[in-house]
Short mmCIF file of C-alpha atoms and ligand atoms in Angstrom, two decimals:
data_model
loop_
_atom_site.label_atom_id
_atom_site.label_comp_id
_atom_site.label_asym_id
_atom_site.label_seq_id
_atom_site.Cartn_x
_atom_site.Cartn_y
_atom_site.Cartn_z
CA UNK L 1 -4.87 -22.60 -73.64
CA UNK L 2 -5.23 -19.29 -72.56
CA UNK L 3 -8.90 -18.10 -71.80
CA UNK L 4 -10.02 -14.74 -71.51
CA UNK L 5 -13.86 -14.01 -69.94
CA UNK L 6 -15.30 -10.73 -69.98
CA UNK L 7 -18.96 -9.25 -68.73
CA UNK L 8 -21.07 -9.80 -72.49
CA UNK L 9 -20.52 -7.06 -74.59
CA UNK L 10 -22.43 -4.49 -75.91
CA UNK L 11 -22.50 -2.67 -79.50
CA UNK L 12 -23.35 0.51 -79.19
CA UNK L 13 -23.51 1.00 -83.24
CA UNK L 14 -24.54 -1.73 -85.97
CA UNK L 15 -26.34 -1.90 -89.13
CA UNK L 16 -28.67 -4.88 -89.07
CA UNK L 17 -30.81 -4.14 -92.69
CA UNK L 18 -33.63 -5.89 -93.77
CA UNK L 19 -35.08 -8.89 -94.97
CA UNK L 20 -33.18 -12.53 -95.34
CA UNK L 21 -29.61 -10.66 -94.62
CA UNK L 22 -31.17 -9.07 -91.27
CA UNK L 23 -31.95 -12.42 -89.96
CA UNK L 24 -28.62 -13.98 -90.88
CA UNK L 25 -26.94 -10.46 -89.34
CA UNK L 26 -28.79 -11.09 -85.94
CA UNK L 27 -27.87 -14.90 -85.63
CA UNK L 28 -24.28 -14.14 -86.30
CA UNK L 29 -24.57 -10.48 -83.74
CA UNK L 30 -25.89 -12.60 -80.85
CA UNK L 31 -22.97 -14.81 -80.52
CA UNK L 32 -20.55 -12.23 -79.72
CA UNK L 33 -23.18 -9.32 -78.22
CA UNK L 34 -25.44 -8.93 -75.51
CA UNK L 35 -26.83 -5.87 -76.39
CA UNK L 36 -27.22 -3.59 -79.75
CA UNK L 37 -27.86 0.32 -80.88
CA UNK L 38 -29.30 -0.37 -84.27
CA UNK L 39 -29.05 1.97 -86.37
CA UNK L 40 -32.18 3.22 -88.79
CA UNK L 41 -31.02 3.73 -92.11
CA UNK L 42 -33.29 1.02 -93.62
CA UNK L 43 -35.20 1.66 -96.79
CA UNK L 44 -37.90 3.13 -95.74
CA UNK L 45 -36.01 4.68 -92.91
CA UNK L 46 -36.95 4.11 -89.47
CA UNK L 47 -38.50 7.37 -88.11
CA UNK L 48 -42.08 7.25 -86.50
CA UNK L 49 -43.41 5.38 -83.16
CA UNK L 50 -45.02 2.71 -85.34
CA UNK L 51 -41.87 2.11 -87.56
CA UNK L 52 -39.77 1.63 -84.21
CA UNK L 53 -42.34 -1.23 -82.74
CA UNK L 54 -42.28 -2.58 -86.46
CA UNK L 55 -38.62 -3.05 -86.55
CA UNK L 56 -38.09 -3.86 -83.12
CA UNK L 57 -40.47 -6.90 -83.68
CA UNK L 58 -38.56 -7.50 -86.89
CA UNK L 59 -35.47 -8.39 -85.07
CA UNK L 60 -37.08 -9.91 -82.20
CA UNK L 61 -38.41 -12.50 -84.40
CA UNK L 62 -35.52 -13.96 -85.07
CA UNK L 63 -35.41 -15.44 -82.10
CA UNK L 64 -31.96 -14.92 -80.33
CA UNK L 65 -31.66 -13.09 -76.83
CA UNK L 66 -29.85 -10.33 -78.51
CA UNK L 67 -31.67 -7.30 -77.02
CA UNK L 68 -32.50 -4.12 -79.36
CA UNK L 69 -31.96 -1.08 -78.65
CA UNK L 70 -33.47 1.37 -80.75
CA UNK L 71 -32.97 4.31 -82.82
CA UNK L 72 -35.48 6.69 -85.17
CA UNK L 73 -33.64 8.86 -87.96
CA UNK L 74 -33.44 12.62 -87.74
CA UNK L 75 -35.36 13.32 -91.04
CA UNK L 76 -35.21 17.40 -92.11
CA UNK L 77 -39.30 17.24 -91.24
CA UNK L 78 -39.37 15.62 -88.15
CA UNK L 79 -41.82 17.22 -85.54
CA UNK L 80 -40.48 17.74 -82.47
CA UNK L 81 -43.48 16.79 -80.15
CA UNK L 82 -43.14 13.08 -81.46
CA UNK L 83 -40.24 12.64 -78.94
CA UNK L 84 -42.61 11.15 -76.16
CA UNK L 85 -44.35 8.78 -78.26
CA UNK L 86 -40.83 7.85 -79.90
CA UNK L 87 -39.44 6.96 -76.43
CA UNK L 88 -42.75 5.38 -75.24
CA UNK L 89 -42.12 2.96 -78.74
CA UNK L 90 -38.59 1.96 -77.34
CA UNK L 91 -36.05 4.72 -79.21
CA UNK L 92 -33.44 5.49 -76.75
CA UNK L 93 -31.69 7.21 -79.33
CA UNK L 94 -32.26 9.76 -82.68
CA UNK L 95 -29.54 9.75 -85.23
CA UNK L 96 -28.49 12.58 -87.26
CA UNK L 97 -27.00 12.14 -90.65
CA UNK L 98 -26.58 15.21 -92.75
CA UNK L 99 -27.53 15.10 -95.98
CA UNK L 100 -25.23 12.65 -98.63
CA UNK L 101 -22.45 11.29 -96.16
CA UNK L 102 -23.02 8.08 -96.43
CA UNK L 103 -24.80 4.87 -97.04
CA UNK L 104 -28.86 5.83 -97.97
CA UNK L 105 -28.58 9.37 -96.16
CA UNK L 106 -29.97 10.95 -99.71
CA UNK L 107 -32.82 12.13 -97.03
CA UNK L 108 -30.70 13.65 -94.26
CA UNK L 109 -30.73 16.98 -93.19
CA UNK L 110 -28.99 19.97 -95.27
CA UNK L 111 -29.04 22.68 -92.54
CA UNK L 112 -28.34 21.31 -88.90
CA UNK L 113 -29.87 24.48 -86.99
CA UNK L 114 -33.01 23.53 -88.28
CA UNK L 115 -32.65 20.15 -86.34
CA UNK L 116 -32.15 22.35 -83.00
CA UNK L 117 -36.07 21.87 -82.32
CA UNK L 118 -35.79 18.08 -82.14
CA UNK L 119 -32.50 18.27 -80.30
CA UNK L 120 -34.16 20.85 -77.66
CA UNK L 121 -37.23 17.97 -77.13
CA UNK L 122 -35.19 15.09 -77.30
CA UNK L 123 -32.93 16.67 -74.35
CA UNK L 124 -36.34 17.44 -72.35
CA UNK L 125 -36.55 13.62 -73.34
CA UNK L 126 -33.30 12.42 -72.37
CA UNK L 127 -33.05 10.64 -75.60
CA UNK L 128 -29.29 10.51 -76.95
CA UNK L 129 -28.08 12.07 -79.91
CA UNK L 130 -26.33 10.02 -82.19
CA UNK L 131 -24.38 12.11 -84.41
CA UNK L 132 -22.53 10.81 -87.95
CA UNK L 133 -20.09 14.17 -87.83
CA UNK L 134 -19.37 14.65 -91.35
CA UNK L 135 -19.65 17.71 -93.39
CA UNK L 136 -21.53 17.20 -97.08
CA UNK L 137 -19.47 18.16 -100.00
CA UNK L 138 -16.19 18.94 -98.13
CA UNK L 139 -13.12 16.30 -98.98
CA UNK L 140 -13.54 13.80 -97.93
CA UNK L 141 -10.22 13.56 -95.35
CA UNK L 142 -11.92 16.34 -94.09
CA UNK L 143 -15.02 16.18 -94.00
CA UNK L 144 -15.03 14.98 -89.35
CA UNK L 145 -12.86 17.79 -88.97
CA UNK L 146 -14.94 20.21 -90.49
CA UNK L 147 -18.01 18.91 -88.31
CA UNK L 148 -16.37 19.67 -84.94
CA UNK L 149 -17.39 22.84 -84.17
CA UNK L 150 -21.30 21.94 -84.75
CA UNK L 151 -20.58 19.15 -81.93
CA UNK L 152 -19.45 22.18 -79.82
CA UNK L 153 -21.61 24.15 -80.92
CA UNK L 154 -24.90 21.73 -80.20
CA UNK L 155 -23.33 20.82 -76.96
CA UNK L 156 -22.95 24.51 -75.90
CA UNK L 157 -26.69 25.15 -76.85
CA UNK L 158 -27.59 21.85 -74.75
CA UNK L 159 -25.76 21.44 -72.07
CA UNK L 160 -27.91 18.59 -70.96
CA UNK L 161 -28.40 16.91 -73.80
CA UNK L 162 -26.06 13.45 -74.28
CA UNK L 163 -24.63 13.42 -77.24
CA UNK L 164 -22.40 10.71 -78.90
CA UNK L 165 -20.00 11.35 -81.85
CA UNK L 166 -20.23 8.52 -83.81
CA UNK L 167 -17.14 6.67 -85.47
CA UNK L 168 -14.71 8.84 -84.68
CA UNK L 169 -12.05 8.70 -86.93
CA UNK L 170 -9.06 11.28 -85.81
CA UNK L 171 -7.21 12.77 -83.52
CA UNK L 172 -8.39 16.54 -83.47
CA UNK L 173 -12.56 14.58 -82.57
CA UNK L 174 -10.96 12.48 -79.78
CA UNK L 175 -9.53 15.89 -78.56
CA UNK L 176 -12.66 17.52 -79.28
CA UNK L 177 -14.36 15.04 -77.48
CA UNK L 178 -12.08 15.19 -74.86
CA UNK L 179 -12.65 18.63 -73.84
CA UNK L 180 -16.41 19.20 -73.88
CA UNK L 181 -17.42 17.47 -70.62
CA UNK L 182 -19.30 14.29 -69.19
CA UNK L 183 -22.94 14.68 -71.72
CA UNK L 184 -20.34 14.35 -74.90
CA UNK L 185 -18.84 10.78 -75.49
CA UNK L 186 -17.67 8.64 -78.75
CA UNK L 187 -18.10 5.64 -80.16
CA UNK L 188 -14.92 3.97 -82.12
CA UNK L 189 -15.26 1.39 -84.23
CA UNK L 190 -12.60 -1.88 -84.42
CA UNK L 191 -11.33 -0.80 -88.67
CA UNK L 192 -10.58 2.59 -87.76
CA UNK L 193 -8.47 1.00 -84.60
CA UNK L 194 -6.34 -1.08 -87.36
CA UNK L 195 -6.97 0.85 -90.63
CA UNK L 196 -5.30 4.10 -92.43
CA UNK L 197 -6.57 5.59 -95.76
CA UNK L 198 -3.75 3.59 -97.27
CA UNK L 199 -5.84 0.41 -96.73
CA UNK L 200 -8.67 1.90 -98.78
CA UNK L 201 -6.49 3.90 -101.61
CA UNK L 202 -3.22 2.97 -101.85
CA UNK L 203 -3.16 3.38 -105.98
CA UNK L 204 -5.70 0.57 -106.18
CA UNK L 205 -9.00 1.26 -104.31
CA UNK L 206 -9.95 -1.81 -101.48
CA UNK L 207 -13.77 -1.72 -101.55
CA UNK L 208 -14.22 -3.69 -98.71
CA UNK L 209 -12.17 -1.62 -96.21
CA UNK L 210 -14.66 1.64 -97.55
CA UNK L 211 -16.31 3.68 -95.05
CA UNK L 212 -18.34 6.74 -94.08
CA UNK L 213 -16.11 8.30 -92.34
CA UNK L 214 -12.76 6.85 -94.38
CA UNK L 215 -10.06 5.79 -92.34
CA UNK L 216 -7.40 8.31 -91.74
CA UNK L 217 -3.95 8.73 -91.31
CA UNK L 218 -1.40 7.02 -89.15
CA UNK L 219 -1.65 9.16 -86.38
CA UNK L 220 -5.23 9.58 -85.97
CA UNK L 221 -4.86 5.47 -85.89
CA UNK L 222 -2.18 5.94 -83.23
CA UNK L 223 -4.31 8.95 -80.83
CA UNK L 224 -7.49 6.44 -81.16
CA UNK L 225 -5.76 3.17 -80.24
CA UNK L 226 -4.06 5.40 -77.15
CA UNK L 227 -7.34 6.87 -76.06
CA UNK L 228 -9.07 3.18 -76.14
CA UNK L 229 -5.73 2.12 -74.41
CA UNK L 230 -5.71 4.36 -71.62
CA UNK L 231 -9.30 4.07 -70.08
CA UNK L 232 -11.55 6.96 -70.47
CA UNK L 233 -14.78 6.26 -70.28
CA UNK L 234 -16.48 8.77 -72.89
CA UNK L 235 -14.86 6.84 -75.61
CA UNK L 236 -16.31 3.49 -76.06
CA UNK L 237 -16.73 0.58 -78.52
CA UNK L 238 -19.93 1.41 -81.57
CA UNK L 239 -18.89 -1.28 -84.27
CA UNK L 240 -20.49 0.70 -87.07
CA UNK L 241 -20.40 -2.71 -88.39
CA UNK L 242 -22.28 -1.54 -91.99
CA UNK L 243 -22.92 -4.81 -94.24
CA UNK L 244 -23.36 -4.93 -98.09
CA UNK L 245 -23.47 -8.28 -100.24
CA UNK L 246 -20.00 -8.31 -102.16
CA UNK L 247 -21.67 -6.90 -105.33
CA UNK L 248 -22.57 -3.86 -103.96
CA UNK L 249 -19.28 -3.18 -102.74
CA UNK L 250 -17.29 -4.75 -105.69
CA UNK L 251 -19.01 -2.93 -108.73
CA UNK L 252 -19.21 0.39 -110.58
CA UNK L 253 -20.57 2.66 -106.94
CA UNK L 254 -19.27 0.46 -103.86
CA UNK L 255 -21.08 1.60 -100.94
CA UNK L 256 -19.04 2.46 -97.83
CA UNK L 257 -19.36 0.11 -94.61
CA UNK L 258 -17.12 -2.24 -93.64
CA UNK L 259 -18.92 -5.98 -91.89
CA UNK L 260 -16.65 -6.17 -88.18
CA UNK L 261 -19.57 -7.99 -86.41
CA UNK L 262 -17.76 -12.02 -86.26
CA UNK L 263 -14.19 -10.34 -86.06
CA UNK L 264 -14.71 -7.44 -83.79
CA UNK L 265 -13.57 -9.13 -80.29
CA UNK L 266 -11.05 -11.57 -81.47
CA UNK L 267 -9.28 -7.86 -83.61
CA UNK L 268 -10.11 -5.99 -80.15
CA UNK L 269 -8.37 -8.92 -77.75
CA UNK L 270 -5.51 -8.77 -80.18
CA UNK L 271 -4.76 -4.82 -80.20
CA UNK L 272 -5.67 -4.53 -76.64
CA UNK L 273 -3.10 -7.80 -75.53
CA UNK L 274 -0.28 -6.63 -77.89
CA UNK L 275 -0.39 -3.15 -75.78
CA UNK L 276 0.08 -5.15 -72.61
CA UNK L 277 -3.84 -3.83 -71.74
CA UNK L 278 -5.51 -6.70 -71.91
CA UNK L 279 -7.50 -5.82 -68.55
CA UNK L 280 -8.85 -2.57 -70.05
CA UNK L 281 -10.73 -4.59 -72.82
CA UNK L 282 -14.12 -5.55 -70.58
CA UNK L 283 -14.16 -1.62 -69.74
CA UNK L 284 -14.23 -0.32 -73.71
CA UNK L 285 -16.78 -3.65 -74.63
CA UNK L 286 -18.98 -3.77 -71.46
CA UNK L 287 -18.58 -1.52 -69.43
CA UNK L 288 -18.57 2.65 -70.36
CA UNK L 289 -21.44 2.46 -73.28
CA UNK L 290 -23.53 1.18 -70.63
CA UNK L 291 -22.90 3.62 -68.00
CA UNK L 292 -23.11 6.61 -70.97
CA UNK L 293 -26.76 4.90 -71.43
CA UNK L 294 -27.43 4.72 -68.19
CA UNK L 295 -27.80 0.75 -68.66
CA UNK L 296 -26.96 -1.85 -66.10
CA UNK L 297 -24.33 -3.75 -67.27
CA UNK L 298 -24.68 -7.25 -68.74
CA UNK L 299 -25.33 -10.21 -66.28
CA UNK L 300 -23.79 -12.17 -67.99
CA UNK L 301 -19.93 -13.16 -69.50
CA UNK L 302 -18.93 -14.26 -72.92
CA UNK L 303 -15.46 -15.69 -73.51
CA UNK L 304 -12.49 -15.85 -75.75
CA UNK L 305 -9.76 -18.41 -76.52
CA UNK L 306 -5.97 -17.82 -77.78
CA UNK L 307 -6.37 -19.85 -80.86
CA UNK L 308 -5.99 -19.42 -84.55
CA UNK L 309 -8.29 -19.48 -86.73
CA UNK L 310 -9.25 -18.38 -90.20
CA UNK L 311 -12.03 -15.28 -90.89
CA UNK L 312 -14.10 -16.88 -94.45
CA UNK L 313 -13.96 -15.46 -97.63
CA UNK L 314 -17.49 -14.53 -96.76
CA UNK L 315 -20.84 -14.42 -94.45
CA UNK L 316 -23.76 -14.73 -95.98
CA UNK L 317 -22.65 -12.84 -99.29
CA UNK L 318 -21.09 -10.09 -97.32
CA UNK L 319 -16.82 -9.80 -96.83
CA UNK L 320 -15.86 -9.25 -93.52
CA UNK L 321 -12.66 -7.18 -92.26
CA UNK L 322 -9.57 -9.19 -92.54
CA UNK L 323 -11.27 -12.03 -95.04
CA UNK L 324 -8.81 -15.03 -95.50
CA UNK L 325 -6.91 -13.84 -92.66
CA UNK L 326 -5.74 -15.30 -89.43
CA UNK L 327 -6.47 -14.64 -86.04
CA UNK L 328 -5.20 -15.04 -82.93
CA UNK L 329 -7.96 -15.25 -80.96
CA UNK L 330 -11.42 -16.76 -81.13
CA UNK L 331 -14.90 -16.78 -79.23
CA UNK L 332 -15.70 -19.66 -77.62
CA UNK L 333 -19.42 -20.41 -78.76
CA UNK L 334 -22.22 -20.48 -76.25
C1 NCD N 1 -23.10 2.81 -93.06
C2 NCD N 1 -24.06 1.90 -93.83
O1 NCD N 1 -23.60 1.20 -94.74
O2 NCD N 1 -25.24 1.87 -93.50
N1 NCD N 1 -21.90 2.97 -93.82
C3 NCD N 1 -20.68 3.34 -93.36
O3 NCD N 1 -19.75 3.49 -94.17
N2 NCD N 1 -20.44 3.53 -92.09
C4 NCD N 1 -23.75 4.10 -92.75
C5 NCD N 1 -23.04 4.91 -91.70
O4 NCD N 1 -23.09 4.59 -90.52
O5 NCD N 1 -22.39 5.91 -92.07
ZN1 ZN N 2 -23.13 3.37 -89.14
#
């Protein structure tokens, strides 16, 4: 049977939540990553020193040897000269969401200028910028193209600052991305690799492939799955794997997020071995996120195996992509 072992991969963007689900979420997480960006949309939010310690202990607790890496939330209010105690309580990186996008972001930030202040410390910081690029109240097909020129425009105001556009979902961002330089790089997540807007709204609405940002057209499929294909290092994998229990997404207001976490690598070996690029796989899992975080890369290896199997109905109350589905490739348990 064929065998395929790559250096442990890393997720540069994941939801983990809270509570029961958070512990089941890092159980499952820690069989397929080594390390994990988690992102801070809890309720509360995570956005002070203490509140990054709290969670980080949170997960810790759990006891797998997933390692945490962790973010604090842009809020509108933040003060600036909290950067150093934010990076002395772990945060490597601060995440912007403007205000409404997506999934508890009621709090983010209406005007982005007036988050230049905490961009300006955070570069002095070398903290990352995480950015969801999505404008509020534009449609929402829209709504990443219509962010593009803030990413240029932040980047042009600091040049030093490394910023990551987060789930990019089209062709004109990769391009975008493309063009402004090694401190700019992307994260691209495994549904918007294999998804279009017809698998969320084709006539009937598919709750469970729903996401902030929506998958797009064909083509922006096709230019992402290209730019993964050929090799270039700013682009790299950030799961946005973004649970909800199967109510939440089934009734009246489904929230967007779509779980990838237990079907991310097998989906990945598949798209990457159908393109005859197998080989470039370890580069887009292990390899570029950690150099973009300045990260050594994992010690270790994790491995996959060329056989079928089925994805459940369910995880722990939550649907994953491709539910009921089969596979073609598996990871081999630890
Ligand atoms: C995320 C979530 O559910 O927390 N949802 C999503 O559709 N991606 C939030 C986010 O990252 O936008
Ligand atoms: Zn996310």
């Amino acid at each position: 049977m064929q065998e395929l072992t790559i250096i442990r991969p890393d997720d540069f963007h994941t939801h983990l939540r809270q509570g029961d689900l958070m512990k089941d979420l890092v159980r499952e997480t820690s069989k397929s990553f080594g390390r994990v960006l988690v992102m801070p949309n809890t309720i509360p939010p995570v956005v002070t020193p203490d509140d990054v310690r709290a969670y980080k202990k949170e997960l810790q607790d759990v006891g797998t040897d997933l390692d945490f890496l962790m973010t604090f939330k842009i809020m509108p209010n933040l003060d600036p000269s909290s950067m150093t105690a934010l990076k002395e309580a772990g945060a490597v990186a601060g995440k912007f969401y403007p205000v409404g996008v997506t999934t508890h972001s009621e709090d983010g930030v209406a005007n982005i200028e007036s988050s230049y202040e905490v961009f300006e410390a955070m570069q002095e910081q070398d903290l990352i910028l995480c950015l969801h690029g999505e404008v509020p109240g534009v449609e929402d097909l829209e709504r990443e193209h219509a962010f593009l020129p803030q990413l240029k425009k932040i980047h042009e105001n600091f040049p030093r600052l490394r910023i990551i556009l987060e789930h990019t979902s089209t062709k004109a961002a990769v391009e975008m991305v493309q063009s402004l330089g090694d401190k700019v790089a992307a994260t691209i997540t495994v549904h918007h690799l294999l998804l279009t807007t017809s698998d969320v709204r084709n006539g009937e609405f598919h709750p469970h492939n729903f996401c902030a940002p929506i998958c797009k057209s064909e083509s922006d499929r096709k230019a992402l799955v290209e730019t993964v294909l050929s090799g270039n290092p700013k682009f790299f994998l950030g799961t946005d794997s973004a649970p909800h229990l199967k109510e939440n997404k089934e009734g009246d207001h489904p929230k967007p997020g779509v779980y990838t976490t237990p079907v991310a690598l097998p989906l990945l070996a598949q798209l990457f071995e159908e393109n005859g690029k197998l080989d470039h796989l370890e580069n887009f899992t292990s390899v570029f996120g950690a150099n973009f975080y300045e990260l050594e890369k994992n010690s270790d290896t994790m491995s996959l195996k060329k056989e079928e199997w089925s994805v459940p109905s369910d995880y722990f109350g939550v649907v994953p992509l491709k539910a009921l589905e089969k596979l073609t490739w598996s990871v081999i348990k630890n």
